Short mmCIF file of C-alpha atoms and ligand atoms in Angstrom, two decimals:
data_model
loop_
_atom_site.label_atom_id
_atom_site.label_comp_id
_atom_site.label_asym_id
_atom_site.label_seq_id
_atom_site.Cartn_x
_atom_site.Cartn_y
_atom_site.Cartn_z
CA MET A 1 285.18 201.79 107.98
CA GLU A 2 282.12 203.59 109.18
CA LYS A 3 281.22 203.11 113.18
CA ILE A 4 278.13 200.69 113.33
CA ASN A 5 275.90 201.57 116.89
CA TRP A 6 276.03 198.39 118.11
CA SER A 7 273.36 199.75 121.22
CA SER A 8 270.84 200.26 118.58
CA LEU A 9 271.32 196.97 116.87
CA TYR A 10 271.57 195.18 120.04
CA GLN A 11 268.50 196.75 121.51
CA GLN A 12 266.07 195.39 118.72
CA LEU A 13 267.18 192.52 119.48
CA ASP A 14 267.08 192.68 123.29
CA SER A 15 263.18 191.35 123.57
CA VAL A 16 263.07 188.79 120.97
CA THR A 17 264.13 184.91 120.54
CA PRO A 18 263.38 182.66 117.94
CA LEU A 19 260.89 180.69 119.95
CA PRO A 20 258.39 182.47 122.19
CA VAL A 21 259.42 179.91 124.62
CA ASP A 22 263.13 179.23 125.72
CA CYS A 23 264.61 176.96 122.77
CA GLY A 24 268.31 176.29 124.93
CA LYS A 25 265.54 174.32 127.15
CA LEU A 26 265.20 171.93 123.67
CA CYS A 27 268.59 171.51 123.15
CA GLY A 28 270.76 172.49 126.38
CA SER A 29 271.37 175.41 124.61
CA LYS A 30 273.62 173.83 122.14
CA CYS A 31 275.03 176.61 120.48
CA CYS A 32 276.00 178.07 123.25
CA THR A 33 278.68 175.32 123.63
CA GLU A 34 282.38 174.48 122.16
CA TRP A 35 280.38 171.81 120.44
CA ASP A 36 283.44 171.66 118.21
CA ASN A 37 287.59 171.96 119.67
CA GLY A 38 288.23 175.88 119.53
CA ALA A 39 284.33 177.16 117.98
CA GLY A 40 283.09 180.58 118.77
CA VAL A 41 281.23 183.17 117.78
CA TYR A 42 282.31 185.42 114.47
CA LEU A 43 282.44 189.26 115.45
CA LEU A 44 281.60 191.78 112.80
CA PRO A 45 283.57 194.90 111.95
CA GLY A 46 284.27 196.60 114.75
CA GLU A 47 282.02 194.54 117.10
CA GLU A 48 285.13 193.16 118.75
CA LYS A 49 285.88 196.75 120.77
CA ILE A 50 282.39 196.25 122.92
CA PHE A 51 284.23 192.62 123.82
CA GLN A 52 287.52 193.77 125.25
CA GLY A 53 288.54 193.80 128.39
CA LEU A 54 285.81 191.65 129.37
CA ASP A 55 285.99 188.58 131.69
CA TRP A 56 283.58 186.67 130.75
CA CYS A 57 284.96 186.33 127.18
CA ASN A 58 288.16 186.52 124.81
CA THR A 59 288.43 187.87 121.47
CA ALA A 60 291.15 186.59 118.70
CA LEU A 61 292.14 187.76 115.23
CA ILE A 62 291.23 185.97 112.81
CA PRO A 63 294.14 185.10 110.45
CA LYS A 64 293.95 187.41 107.18
CA ILE A 65 293.62 184.66 104.78
CA GLU A 66 290.42 184.07 106.48
CA ALA A 67 289.21 187.18 106.98
CA ALA A 68 284.83 187.03 106.52
CA PHE A 69 285.23 190.50 105.75
CA PRO A 70 286.67 192.25 103.24
CA GLY A 71 289.39 195.77 103.74
CA GLU A 72 288.12 194.96 107.64
CA HIS A 73 290.10 193.03 110.76
CA SER A 74 287.73 190.05 111.50
CA TYR A 75 288.05 188.88 114.72
CA ILE A 76 286.01 185.44 116.78
CA LEU A 77 284.81 185.42 120.24
CA HIS A 78 285.20 183.01 123.14
CA CYS A 79 283.32 182.56 125.89
CA ARG A 80 282.65 179.85 129.21
CA GLY A 81 279.13 178.96 127.34
CA LYS A 82 277.82 181.84 130.02
CA CYS A 83 277.43 185.66 129.26
CA PRO A 84 275.62 188.24 129.99
CA ARG A 85 272.32 188.07 128.31
CA ARG A 86 272.50 192.65 127.14
CA GLN A 87 276.05 191.68 125.64
CA ARG A 88 275.51 188.96 123.63
CA PRO A 89 277.72 189.75 120.33
CA LEU A 90 275.35 190.50 117.35
CA LEU A 91 275.67 187.35 115.62
CA CYS A 92 274.81 184.86 119.23
CA ARG A 93 271.07 186.62 118.61
CA THR A 94 270.62 186.30 115.14
CA PHE A 95 271.24 182.36 115.22
CA PRO A 96 269.56 179.92 114.14
CA LEU A 97 269.06 182.54 111.03
CA THR A 98 271.52 184.29 108.15
CA PRO A 99 271.73 186.96 106.00
CA TYR A 100 270.81 185.89 102.43
CA ILE A 101 270.70 188.00 99.06
CA GLU A 102 269.55 185.93 95.89
CA ALA A 103 270.61 187.57 92.53
CA GLU A 104 268.59 190.83 91.92
CA LYS A 105 266.62 190.43 95.02
CA ASP A 106 266.44 191.84 98.06
CA ILE A 107 268.30 190.97 101.68
CA GLY A 108 265.86 187.85 102.65
CA LEU A 109 266.73 185.25 105.33
CA VAL A 110 267.44 181.04 105.55
CA PHE A 111 268.77 179.16 108.32
CA ASP A 112 272.02 179.11 109.71
CA GLU A 113 273.21 175.39 107.76
CA GLY A 114 276.35 175.90 109.75
CA GLY A 115 274.17 174.82 112.42
CA ARG A 116 272.51 171.97 111.62
CA LEU A 117 274.76 169.64 113.74
CA ILE A 118 274.05 171.49 116.95
CA CYS A 119 270.65 173.80 116.47
CA PRO A 120 266.97 171.30 116.36
CA LEU A 121 265.37 174.45 114.63
CA VAL A 122 267.86 174.40 111.59
CA GLN A 123 267.38 170.94 111.19
CA LEU A 124 263.59 171.34 110.94
CA GLY A 125 263.99 174.25 108.73
CA ASP A 126 260.66 175.92 109.30
CA MET A 127 260.80 179.34 109.36
CA ARG A 128 257.05 179.69 110.28
CA ARG A 129 258.10 178.02 113.45
CA LEU A 130 259.99 180.53 114.58
CA ASP A 131 258.34 183.73 117.00
CA PRO A 132 257.44 186.17 113.82
CA ARG A 133 258.61 188.79 115.73
CA PHE A 134 262.14 187.43 115.99
CA VAL A 135 262.76 186.61 112.05
CA ARG A 136 260.72 190.56 111.49
CA ARG A 137 263.75 192.07 113.41
CA VAL A 138 266.59 189.92 112.41
CA LEU A 139 265.78 190.64 109.02
CA SER A 140 265.88 194.36 110.29
CA VAL A 141 268.86 194.56 111.84
CA TRP A 142 270.31 192.16 108.54
CA LYS A 143 269.40 194.76 106.47
CA ARG A 144 270.35 197.85 108.40
CA LEU A 145 273.96 196.12 108.46
CA SER A 146 273.90 195.59 104.96
CA GLU A 147 274.19 199.41 104.29
CA TYR A 148 277.85 198.66 105.04
CA LYS A 149 279.70 197.96 101.91
CA ALA A 150 282.04 195.12 103.80
CA ILE A 151 279.01 193.62 105.60
CA LYS A 152 276.93 193.22 102.59
CA SER A 153 280.05 191.82 100.88
CA TYR A 154 279.82 189.16 103.86
CA ILE A 155 276.35 188.74 102.89
CA ILE A 156 276.86 188.28 99.44
CA ALA A 157 279.96 185.45 100.02
CA ARG A 158 277.75 184.02 102.30
CA SER A 159 274.81 183.72 100.11
CA LYS A 160 277.60 182.44 97.59
CA GLU A 161 278.46 179.77 99.67
CA ILE A 162 274.75 179.13 100.64
CA ASP A 163 273.83 178.04 97.23
CA ASN A 164 277.27 176.14 96.49
CA CYS A 165 276.19 173.74 99.58
CA ARG A 166 272.47 173.69 98.15
CA ASN A 167 274.10 172.15 94.89
CA ASP A 168 276.63 169.61 96.79
CA PRO A 169 274.84 166.16 96.15
CA TRP A 170 276.71 164.76 99.50
CA LYS A 171 274.60 168.06 101.18
CA LYS A 172 271.43 167.64 99.28
CA LEU A 173 272.05 163.55 100.79
CA LEU A 174 271.41 165.03 104.42
CA LEU A 175 269.27 167.24 103.84
S1 LIG B 1 270.91 175.57 119.15
FE1 LIG B 1 269.27 176.34 118.61
S2 LIG B 1 266.95 175.26 119.77
FE2 LIG B 1 269.08 175.30 120.84
S3 LIG B 1 269.35 177.83 122.12
FE3 LIG B 1 270.34 177.67 119.90
S4 LIG B 1 269.08 178.36 118.89
FE4 LIG B 1 268.15 177.70 120.96
S1 LIG B 2 278.04 185.28 124.02
FE1 LIG B 2 276.65 184.34 125.01
S2 LIG B 2 274.99 183.48 123.49
FE2 LIG B 2 276.89 184.17 122.47
S3 LIG B 2 277.74 181.84 122.53
FE3 LIG B 2 278.31 182.61 123.84
S4 LIG B 2 277.35 182.65 125.65
FE4 LIG B 2 275.75 181.47 124.13
#
């Protein structure tokens, strides 16, 4: 896959956070804790190279059958709940939002339902409460990333999962 300019994407998200105040104080930075056994953050294709040999984290190759990016190796990053802020991976910068593509429409954003059990912002489910600068930059970064075929396929697959989840009667009981 064509090389992604990670530092440029990271830079766009360096100075924005979901709320204008530190939302980690609301929840004790839950999304940085190992809230489930073996939980970690997915890395996008090629992003793993940035994290090799760093002392605050390690990366693990995901078995091919579970790989998120067609035709690419997929890695997960495990950390100890603390990292140098400027080094955090992309999905930590864009959480609690995730990209979503509705049939025939442009890429948009929705809350990452995978974070519902831990994140008060996902539970609130109101994007108007987020810092608009954060929302704009996250969208711009995902638009840029969707130009890469493997990442576009990942977004489409995730969007289908989101649709299935919305139609799941058990899920409806929880919302
Ligand atoms: S879990 Fe949600 S509210 Fe808490 S730090 Fe993460 S994004 Fe912010
Ligand atoms: S890499 Fe950093 S931001 Fe991401 S979960 Fe770990 S401590 Fe939190």
